[in-house]
Short mmCIF file of C-alpha atoms in Angstrom, two decimals:
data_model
loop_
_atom_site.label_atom_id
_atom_site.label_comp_id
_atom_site.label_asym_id
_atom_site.label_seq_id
_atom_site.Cartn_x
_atom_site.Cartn_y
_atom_site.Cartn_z
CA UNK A 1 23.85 -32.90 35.43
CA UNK A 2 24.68 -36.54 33.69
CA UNK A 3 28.23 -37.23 33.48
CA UNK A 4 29.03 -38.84 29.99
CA UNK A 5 32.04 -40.01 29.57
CA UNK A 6 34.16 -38.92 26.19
CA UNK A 7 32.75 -41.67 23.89
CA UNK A 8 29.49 -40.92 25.49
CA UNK A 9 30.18 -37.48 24.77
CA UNK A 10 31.00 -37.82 21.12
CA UNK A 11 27.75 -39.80 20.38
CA UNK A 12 25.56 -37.45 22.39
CA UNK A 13 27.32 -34.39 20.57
CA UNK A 14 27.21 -36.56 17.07
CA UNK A 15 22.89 -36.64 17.76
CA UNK A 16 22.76 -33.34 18.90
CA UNK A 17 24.50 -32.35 15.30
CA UNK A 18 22.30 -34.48 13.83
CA UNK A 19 19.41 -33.08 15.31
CA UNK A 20 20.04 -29.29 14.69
CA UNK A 21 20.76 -30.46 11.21
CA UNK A 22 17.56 -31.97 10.61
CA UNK A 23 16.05 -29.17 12.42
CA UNK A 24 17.21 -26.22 10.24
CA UNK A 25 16.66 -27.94 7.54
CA UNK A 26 13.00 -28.87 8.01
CA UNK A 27 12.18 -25.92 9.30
CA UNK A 28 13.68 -23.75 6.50
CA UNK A 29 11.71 -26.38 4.60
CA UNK A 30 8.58 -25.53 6.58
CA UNK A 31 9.16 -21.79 6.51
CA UNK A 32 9.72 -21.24 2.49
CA UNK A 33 6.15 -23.98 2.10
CA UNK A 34 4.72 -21.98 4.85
CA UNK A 35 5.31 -18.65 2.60
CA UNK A 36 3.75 -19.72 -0.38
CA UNK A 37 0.59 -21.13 1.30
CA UNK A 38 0.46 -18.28 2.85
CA UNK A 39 0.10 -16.33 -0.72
CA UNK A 40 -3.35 -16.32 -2.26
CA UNK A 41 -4.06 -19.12 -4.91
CA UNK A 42 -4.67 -17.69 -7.81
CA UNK A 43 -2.82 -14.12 -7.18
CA UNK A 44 -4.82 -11.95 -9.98
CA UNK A 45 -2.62 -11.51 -12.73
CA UNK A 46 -3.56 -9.93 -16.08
CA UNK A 47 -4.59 -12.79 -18.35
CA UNK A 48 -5.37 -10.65 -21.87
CA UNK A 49 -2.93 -11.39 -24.57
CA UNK A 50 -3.97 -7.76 -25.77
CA UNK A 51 -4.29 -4.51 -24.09
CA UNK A 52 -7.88 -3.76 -23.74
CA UNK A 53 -8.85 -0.51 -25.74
CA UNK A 54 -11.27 1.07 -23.46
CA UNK A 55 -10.92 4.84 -23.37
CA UNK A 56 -8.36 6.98 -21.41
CA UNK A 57 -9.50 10.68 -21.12
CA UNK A 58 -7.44 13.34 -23.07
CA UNK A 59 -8.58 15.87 -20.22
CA UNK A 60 -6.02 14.19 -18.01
CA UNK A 61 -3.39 15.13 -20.05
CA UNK A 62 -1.31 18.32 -20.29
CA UNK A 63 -0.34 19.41 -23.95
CA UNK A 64 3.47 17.82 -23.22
CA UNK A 65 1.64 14.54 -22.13
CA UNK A 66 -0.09 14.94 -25.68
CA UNK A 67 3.12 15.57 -27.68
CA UNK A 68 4.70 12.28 -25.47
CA UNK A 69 2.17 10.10 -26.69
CA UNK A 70 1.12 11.13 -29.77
CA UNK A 71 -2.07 11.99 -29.06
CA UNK A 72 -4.49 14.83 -30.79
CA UNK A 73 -5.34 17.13 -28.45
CA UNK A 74 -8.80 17.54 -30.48
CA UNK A 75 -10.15 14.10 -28.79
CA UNK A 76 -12.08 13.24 -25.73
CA UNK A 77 -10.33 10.58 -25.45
CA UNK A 78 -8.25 7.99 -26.65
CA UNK A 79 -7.40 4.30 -26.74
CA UNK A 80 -3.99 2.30 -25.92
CA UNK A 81 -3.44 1.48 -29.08
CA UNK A 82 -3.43 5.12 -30.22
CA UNK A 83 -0.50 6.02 -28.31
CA UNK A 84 2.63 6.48 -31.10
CA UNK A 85 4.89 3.92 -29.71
CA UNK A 86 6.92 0.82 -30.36
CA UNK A 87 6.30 -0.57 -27.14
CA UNK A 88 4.04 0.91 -23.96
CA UNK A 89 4.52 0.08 -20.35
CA UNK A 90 1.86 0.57 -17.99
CA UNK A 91 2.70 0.91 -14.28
CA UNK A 92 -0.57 0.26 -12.21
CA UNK A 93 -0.38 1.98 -8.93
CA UNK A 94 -1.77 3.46 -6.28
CA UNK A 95 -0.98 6.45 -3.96
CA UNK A 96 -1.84 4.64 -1.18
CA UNK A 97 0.15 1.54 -2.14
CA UNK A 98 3.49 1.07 0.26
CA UNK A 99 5.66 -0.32 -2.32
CA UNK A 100 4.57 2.12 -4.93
CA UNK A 101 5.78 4.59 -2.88
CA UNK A 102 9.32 2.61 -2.24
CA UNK A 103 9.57 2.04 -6.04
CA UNK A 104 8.35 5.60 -7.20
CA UNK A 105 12.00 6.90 -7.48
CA UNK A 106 12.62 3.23 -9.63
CA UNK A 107 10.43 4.06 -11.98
CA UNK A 108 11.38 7.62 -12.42
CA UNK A 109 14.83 6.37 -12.86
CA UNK A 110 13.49 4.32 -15.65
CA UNK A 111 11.34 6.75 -17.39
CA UNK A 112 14.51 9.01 -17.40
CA UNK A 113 16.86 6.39 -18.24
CA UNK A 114 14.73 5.38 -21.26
CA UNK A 115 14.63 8.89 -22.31
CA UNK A 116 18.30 9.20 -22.17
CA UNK A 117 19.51 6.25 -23.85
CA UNK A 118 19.77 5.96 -27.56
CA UNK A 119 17.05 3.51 -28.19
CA UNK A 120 15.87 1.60 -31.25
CA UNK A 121 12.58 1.52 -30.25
CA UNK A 122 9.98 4.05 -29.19
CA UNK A 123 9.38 3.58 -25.67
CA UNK A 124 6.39 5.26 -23.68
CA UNK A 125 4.99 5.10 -20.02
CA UNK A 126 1.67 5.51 -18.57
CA UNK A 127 0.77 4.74 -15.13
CA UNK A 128 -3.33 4.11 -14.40
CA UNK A 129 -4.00 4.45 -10.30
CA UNK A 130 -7.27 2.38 -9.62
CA UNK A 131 -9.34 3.52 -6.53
CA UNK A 132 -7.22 6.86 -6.59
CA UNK A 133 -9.12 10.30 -7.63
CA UNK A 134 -7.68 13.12 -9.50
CA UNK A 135 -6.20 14.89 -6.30
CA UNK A 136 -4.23 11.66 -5.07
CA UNK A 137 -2.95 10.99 -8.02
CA UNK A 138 -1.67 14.61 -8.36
CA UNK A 139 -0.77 13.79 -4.79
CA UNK A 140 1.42 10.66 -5.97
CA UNK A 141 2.38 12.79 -9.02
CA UNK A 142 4.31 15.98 -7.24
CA UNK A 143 5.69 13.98 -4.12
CA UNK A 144 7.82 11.93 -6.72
CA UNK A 145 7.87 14.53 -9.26
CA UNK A 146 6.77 11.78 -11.98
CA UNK A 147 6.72 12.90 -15.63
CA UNK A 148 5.06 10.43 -17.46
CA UNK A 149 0.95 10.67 -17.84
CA UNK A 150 -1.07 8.76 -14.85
CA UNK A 151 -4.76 7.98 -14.98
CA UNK A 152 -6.89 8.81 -12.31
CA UNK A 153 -9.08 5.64 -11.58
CA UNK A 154 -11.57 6.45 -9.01
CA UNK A 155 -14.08 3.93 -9.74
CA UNK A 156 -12.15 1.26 -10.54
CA UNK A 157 -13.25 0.59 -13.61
CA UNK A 158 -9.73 0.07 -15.27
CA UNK A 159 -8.99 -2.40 -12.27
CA UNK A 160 -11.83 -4.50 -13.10
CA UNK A 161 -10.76 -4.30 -16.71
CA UNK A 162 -6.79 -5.08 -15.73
CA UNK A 163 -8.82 -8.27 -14.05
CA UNK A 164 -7.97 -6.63 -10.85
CA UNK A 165 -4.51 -6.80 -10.28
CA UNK A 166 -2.65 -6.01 -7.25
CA UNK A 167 0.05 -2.88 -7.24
CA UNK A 168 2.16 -2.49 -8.54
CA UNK A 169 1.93 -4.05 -11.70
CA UNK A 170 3.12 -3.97 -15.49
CA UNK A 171 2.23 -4.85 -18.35
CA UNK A 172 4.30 -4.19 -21.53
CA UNK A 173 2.76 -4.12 -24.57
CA UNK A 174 3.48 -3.53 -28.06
CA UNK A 175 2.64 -0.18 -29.49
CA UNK A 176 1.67 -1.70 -33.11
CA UNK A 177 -1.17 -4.03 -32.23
CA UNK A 178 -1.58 -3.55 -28.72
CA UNK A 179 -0.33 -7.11 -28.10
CA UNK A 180 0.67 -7.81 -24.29
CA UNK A 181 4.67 -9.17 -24.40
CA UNK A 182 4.57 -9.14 -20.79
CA UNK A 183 3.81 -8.53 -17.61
CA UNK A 184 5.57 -8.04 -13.99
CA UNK A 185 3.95 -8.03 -10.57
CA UNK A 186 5.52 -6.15 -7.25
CA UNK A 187 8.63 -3.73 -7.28
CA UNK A 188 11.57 -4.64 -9.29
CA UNK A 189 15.16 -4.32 -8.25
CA UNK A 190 16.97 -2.48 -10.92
CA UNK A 191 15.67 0.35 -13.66
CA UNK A 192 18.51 -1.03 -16.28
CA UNK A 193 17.46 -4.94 -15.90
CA UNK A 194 13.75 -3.81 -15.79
CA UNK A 195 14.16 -1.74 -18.82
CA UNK A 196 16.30 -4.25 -20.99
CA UNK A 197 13.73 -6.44 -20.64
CA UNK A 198 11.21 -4.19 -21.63
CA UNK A 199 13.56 -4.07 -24.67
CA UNK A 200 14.09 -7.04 -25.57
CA UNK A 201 10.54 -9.17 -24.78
CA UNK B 1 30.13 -24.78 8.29
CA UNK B 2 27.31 -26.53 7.04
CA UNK B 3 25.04 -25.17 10.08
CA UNK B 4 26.05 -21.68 9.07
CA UNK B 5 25.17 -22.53 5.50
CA UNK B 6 21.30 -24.06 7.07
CA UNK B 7 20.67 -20.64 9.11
CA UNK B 8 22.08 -18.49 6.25
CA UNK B 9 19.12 -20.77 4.08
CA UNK B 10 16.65 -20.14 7.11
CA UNK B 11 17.19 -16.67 7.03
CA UNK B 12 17.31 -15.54 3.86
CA UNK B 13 13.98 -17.81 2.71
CA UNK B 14 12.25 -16.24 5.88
CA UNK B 15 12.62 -12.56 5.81
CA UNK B 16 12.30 -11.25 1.94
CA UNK B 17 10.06 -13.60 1.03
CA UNK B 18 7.85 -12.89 4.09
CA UNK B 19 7.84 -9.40 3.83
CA UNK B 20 5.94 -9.69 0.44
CA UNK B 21 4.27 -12.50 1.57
CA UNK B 22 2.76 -10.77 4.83
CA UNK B 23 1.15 -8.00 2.41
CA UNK B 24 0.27 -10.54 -0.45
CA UNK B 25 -1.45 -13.24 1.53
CA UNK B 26 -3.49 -10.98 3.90
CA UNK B 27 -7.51 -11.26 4.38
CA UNK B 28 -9.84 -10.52 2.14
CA UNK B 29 -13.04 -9.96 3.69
CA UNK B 30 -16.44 -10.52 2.00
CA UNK B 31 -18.54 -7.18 0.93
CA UNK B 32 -19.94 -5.37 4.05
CA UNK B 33 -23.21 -3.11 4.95
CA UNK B 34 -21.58 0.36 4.39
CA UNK B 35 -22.46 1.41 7.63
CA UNK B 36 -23.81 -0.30 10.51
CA UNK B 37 -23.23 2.24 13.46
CA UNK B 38 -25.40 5.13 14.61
CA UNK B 39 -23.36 8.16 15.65
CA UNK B 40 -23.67 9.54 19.32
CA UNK B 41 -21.59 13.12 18.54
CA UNK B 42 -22.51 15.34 16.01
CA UNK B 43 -20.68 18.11 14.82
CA UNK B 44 -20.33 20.95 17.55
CA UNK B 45 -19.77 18.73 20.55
CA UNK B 46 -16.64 18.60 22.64
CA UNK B 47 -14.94 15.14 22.04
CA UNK B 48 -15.28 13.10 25.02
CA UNK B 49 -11.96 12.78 26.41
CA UNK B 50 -9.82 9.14 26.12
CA UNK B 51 -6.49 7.14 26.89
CA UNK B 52 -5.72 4.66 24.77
CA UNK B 53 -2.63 2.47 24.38
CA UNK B 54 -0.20 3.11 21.27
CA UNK B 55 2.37 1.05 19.56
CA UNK B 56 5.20 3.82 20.42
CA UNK B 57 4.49 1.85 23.97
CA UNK B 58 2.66 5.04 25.40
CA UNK B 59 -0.63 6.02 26.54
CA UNK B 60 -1.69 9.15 24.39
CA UNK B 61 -4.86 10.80 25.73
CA UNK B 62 -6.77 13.43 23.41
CA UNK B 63 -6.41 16.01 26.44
CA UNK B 64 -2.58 16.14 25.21
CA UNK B 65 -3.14 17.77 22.40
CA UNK B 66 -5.77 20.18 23.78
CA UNK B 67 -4.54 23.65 22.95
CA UNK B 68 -1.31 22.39 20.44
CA UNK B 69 -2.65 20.46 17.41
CA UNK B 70 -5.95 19.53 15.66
CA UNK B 71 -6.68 15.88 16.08
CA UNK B 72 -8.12 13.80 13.17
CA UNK B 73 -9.13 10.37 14.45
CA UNK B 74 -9.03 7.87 11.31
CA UNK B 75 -10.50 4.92 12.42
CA UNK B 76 -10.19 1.61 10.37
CA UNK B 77 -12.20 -0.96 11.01
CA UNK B 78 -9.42 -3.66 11.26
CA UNK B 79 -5.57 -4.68 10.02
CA UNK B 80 -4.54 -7.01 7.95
CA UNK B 81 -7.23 -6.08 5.27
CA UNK B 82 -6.90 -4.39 1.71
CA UNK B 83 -8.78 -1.16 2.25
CA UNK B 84 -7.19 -0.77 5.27
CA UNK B 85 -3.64 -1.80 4.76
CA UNK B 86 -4.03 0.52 1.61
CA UNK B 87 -5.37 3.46 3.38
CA UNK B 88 -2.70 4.55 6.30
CA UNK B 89 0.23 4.55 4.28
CA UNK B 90 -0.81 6.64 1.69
CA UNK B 91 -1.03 9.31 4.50
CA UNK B 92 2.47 9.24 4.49
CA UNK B 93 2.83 10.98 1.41
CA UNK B 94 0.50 13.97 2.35
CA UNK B 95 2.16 14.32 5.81
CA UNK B 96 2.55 18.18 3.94
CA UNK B 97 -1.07 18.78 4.41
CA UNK B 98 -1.57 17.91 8.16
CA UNK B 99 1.08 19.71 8.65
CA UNK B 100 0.04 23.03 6.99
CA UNK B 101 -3.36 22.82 9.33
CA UNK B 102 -1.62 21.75 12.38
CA UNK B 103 -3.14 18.27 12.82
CA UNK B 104 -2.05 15.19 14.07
CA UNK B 105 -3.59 11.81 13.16
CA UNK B 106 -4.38 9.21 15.78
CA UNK B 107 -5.30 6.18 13.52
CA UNK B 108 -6.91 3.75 15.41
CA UNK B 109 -8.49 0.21 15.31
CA UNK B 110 -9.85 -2.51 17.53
CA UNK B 111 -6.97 -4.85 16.96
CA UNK B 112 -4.47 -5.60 20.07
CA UNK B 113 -1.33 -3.79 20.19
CA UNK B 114 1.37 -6.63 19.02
CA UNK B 115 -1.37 -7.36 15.75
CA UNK B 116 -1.32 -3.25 15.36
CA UNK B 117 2.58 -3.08 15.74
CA UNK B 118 3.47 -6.03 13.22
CA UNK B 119 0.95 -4.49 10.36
CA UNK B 120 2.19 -1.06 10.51
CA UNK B 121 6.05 -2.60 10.47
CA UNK B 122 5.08 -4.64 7.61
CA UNK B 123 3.53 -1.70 5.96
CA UNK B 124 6.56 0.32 6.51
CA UNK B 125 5.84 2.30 9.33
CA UNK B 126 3.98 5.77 9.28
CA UNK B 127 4.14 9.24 10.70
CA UNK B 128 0.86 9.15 13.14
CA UNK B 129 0.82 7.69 16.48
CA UNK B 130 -1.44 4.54 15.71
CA UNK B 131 -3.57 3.40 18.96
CA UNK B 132 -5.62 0.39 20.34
CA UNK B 133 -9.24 0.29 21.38
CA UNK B 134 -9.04 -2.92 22.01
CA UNK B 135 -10.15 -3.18 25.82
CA UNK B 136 -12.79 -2.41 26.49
CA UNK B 137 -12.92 -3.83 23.20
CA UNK B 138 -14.33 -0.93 20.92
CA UNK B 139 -14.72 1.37 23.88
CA UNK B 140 -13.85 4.31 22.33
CA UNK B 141 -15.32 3.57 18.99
CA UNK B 142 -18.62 2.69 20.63
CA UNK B 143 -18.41 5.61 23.16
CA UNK B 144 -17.92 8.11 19.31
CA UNK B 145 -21.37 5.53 17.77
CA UNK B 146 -19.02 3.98 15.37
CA UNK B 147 -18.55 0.80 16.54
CA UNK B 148 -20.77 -2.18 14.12
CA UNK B 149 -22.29 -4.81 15.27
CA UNK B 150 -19.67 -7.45 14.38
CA UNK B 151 -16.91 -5.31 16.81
CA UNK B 152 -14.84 -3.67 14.22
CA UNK B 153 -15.18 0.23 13.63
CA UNK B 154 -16.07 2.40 10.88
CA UNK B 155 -14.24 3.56 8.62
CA UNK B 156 -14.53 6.65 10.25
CA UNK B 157 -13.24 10.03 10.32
CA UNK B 158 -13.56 12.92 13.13
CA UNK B 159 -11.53 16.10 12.84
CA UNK B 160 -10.94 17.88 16.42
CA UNK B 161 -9.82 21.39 17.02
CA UNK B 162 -7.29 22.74 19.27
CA UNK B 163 -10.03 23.37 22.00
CA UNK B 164 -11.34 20.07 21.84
CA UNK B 165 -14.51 20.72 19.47
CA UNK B 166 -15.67 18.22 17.02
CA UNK B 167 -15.94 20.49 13.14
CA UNK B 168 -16.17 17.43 10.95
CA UNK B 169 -17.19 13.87 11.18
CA UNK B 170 -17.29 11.11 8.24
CA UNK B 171 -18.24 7.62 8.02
CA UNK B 172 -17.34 6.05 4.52
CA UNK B 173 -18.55 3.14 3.10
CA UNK B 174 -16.45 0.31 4.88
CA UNK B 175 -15.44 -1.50 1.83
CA UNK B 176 -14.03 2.19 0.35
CA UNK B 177 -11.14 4.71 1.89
CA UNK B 178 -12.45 8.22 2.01
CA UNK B 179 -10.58 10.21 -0.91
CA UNK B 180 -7.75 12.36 1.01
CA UNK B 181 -9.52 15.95 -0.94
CA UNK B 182 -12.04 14.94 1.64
CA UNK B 183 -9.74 15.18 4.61
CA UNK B 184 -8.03 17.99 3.33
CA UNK B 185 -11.07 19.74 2.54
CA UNK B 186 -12.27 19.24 6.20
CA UNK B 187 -9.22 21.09 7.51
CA UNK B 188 -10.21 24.18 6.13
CA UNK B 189 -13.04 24.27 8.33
CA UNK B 190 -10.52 24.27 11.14
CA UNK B 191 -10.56 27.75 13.18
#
């Protein structure tokens, strides 16, 4: 083993400092560029500025679904903007989606929370499942005993529409003219913080 | 302090990030043939008997089961993809069902174990033993006819009673995941 003697010592130990410093530092450089290469370009996001009024099927919905959005049970089937709210959020999901499943109990704690609170505004939830069928999305539906309406999407024809967005996914829209206010990719961290937002977009 | 401060940095850009990073950025694989396999069991025959290496770090063998569960084999043609990575876990929710017919899932693929072991940890773990027929690569797969050309599997799906007979096999459309009423379905035909 080299002998260095103290001043040797300090210089060599000064370097080494140096060194790891440098090191840790490029290499949390390298791991936080490394993480957003490694995310698609372009990550599909939903681009509309208004919610697209292609038809959701009344024969999903129960008559208490009906009553929650406003909807007359004498349709076939109805468009976003028909639903009698101030503002809409729509949770795209999917059964088989990992984080959906993590953030189920999230979102029920919203839906629940909204309905609690004293709001100003008329708040209502939908969730649309693309590539899920009827049974899965009952399924999804009674494992996380989730009261708001969800859409079946077995063909993924609302996914294509949504411009084929990853789950899960919001978009918040206003309930007047359909007009997107905003939209939120992945799980979120809080109900209250999600839901003020919703509020106040 | 300031080298506490770096690794703290290191850390904490490495592993939240990453984790929705590993199941943003993963593959997505062009449009395949449907099917590109000919099966060599049909519906009747007594599964041919395997071992096969499983990220739990055992060897599970389909003889273990004869006589205490129903097998369903799910094969998925390979990890790190969308269909796939947004098949399994959605199993994990309908556990209830498996359970109620006395089946176990072996999910496997062609991948190695360590690729195997890091997507089902980044998917958040599941319920099923999850094994590798990765040498001889596609052995298994092949040995069942649903191993394609280009070495991954089928999205396949064989259901095998407690006495080792084979009452329902499936091949989906690669680029689809068989709707669960389908697997559920199937168990009814269990004896």
């Amino acid at each position: 083993m080299l002998a260095l003697n103290n001043k040797e010592q300090a210089v060599y130990g000064n370097e080494l400092k140096i060194s790891l410093r440098t090191g840790f530092r490029l290499m949390s450089l390298l791991v936080f560029l490394g993480v957003f290469a490694s995310m698609p370009c372009g990550a599909q996001e939903f681009q509309a500025e208004t919610f697209p009024d292609n038809p959701l099927p009344v024969s999903d919905l129960d008559d208490e679904h009906l009553a929650y959005l406003g909807i007359d049970s004498k349709v076939q089937s109805f468009s976003a903007a028909d639903i009698d709210a101030d503002i809409v959020v729509v949770q795209v999901f999917s059964m088989y989606c990992p984080i959906c499943q993590r953030e189920a109990e999230a979102v029920n704690r919203m839906y629940h929370l909204k309905e609690s609170r004293e709001l100003d505004m008329v708040v209502r939830m939908i969730g649309i499942a693309p590539g899920n069928s009827a049974f899965e999305v009952g399924v999804f539906r009674d494992e996380y005993a989730i009261s708001f309406p969800l859409f079946p999407d077995p063909d993924y024809q609302w996914h294509k529409i949504l411009g084929e967005v990853g789950t899960p996914y919001f978009i918040v829209f206003s309930g007047r003219d359909a007009g997107v206010k905003w939209t939120h990719k992945g799980a979120f961290a809080d109900p209250e913080s999600f839901l003020d937002r919703v509020m106040h977009k | 302090m300031k080298y506490f401060f770096s690794v703290f940095v290191f850390i904490a850009l490495s592993l939240p990030v990453s984790s929705l990073a590993v199941l943003e950025g993963i593959y997505h694989p062009p449009e395949k043939k449907p099917v590109d396999s000919e099966l060599t069991v049909q519906v009747g025959d007594l599964a041919p008997d395997f071992t096969l290496p499983c990220i739990c770090g055992e060897d599970i063998s389909l003889s273990d089961f004869r006589g205490r569960k129903n097998v369903m084999l799910s094969f998925i043609p390979a990890a790190w993809t969308p269909v796939c990575s947004d098949q399994w876990p959605g199993y994990n929710i309908a556990r209830h069902f498996f359970d109620q017919h006395d089946t176990i899932i072996l999910g496997i693929s062609v991948d190695n174990l360590p690729t195997l072991h890091a997507w089902v940890k980044a998917m958040g773990g599941l319920w099923f033993p999850v094994l590798s027929d990765f040498w001889p690569h596609g052995g298994l797969a092949g040995e069942l006819g649903v191993l394609r050309a280009d070495g991954t599997a089928e999205r396949a799906v064989l259901l095998i009673d407690k006495s080792g007979k084979i009452v329902f096999i499936h091949v989906e459309d690669i680029n689809k995941r068989p709707p669960l009423e389908l697997l559920v379905n199937a168990m009814k035909l269990l004896p």
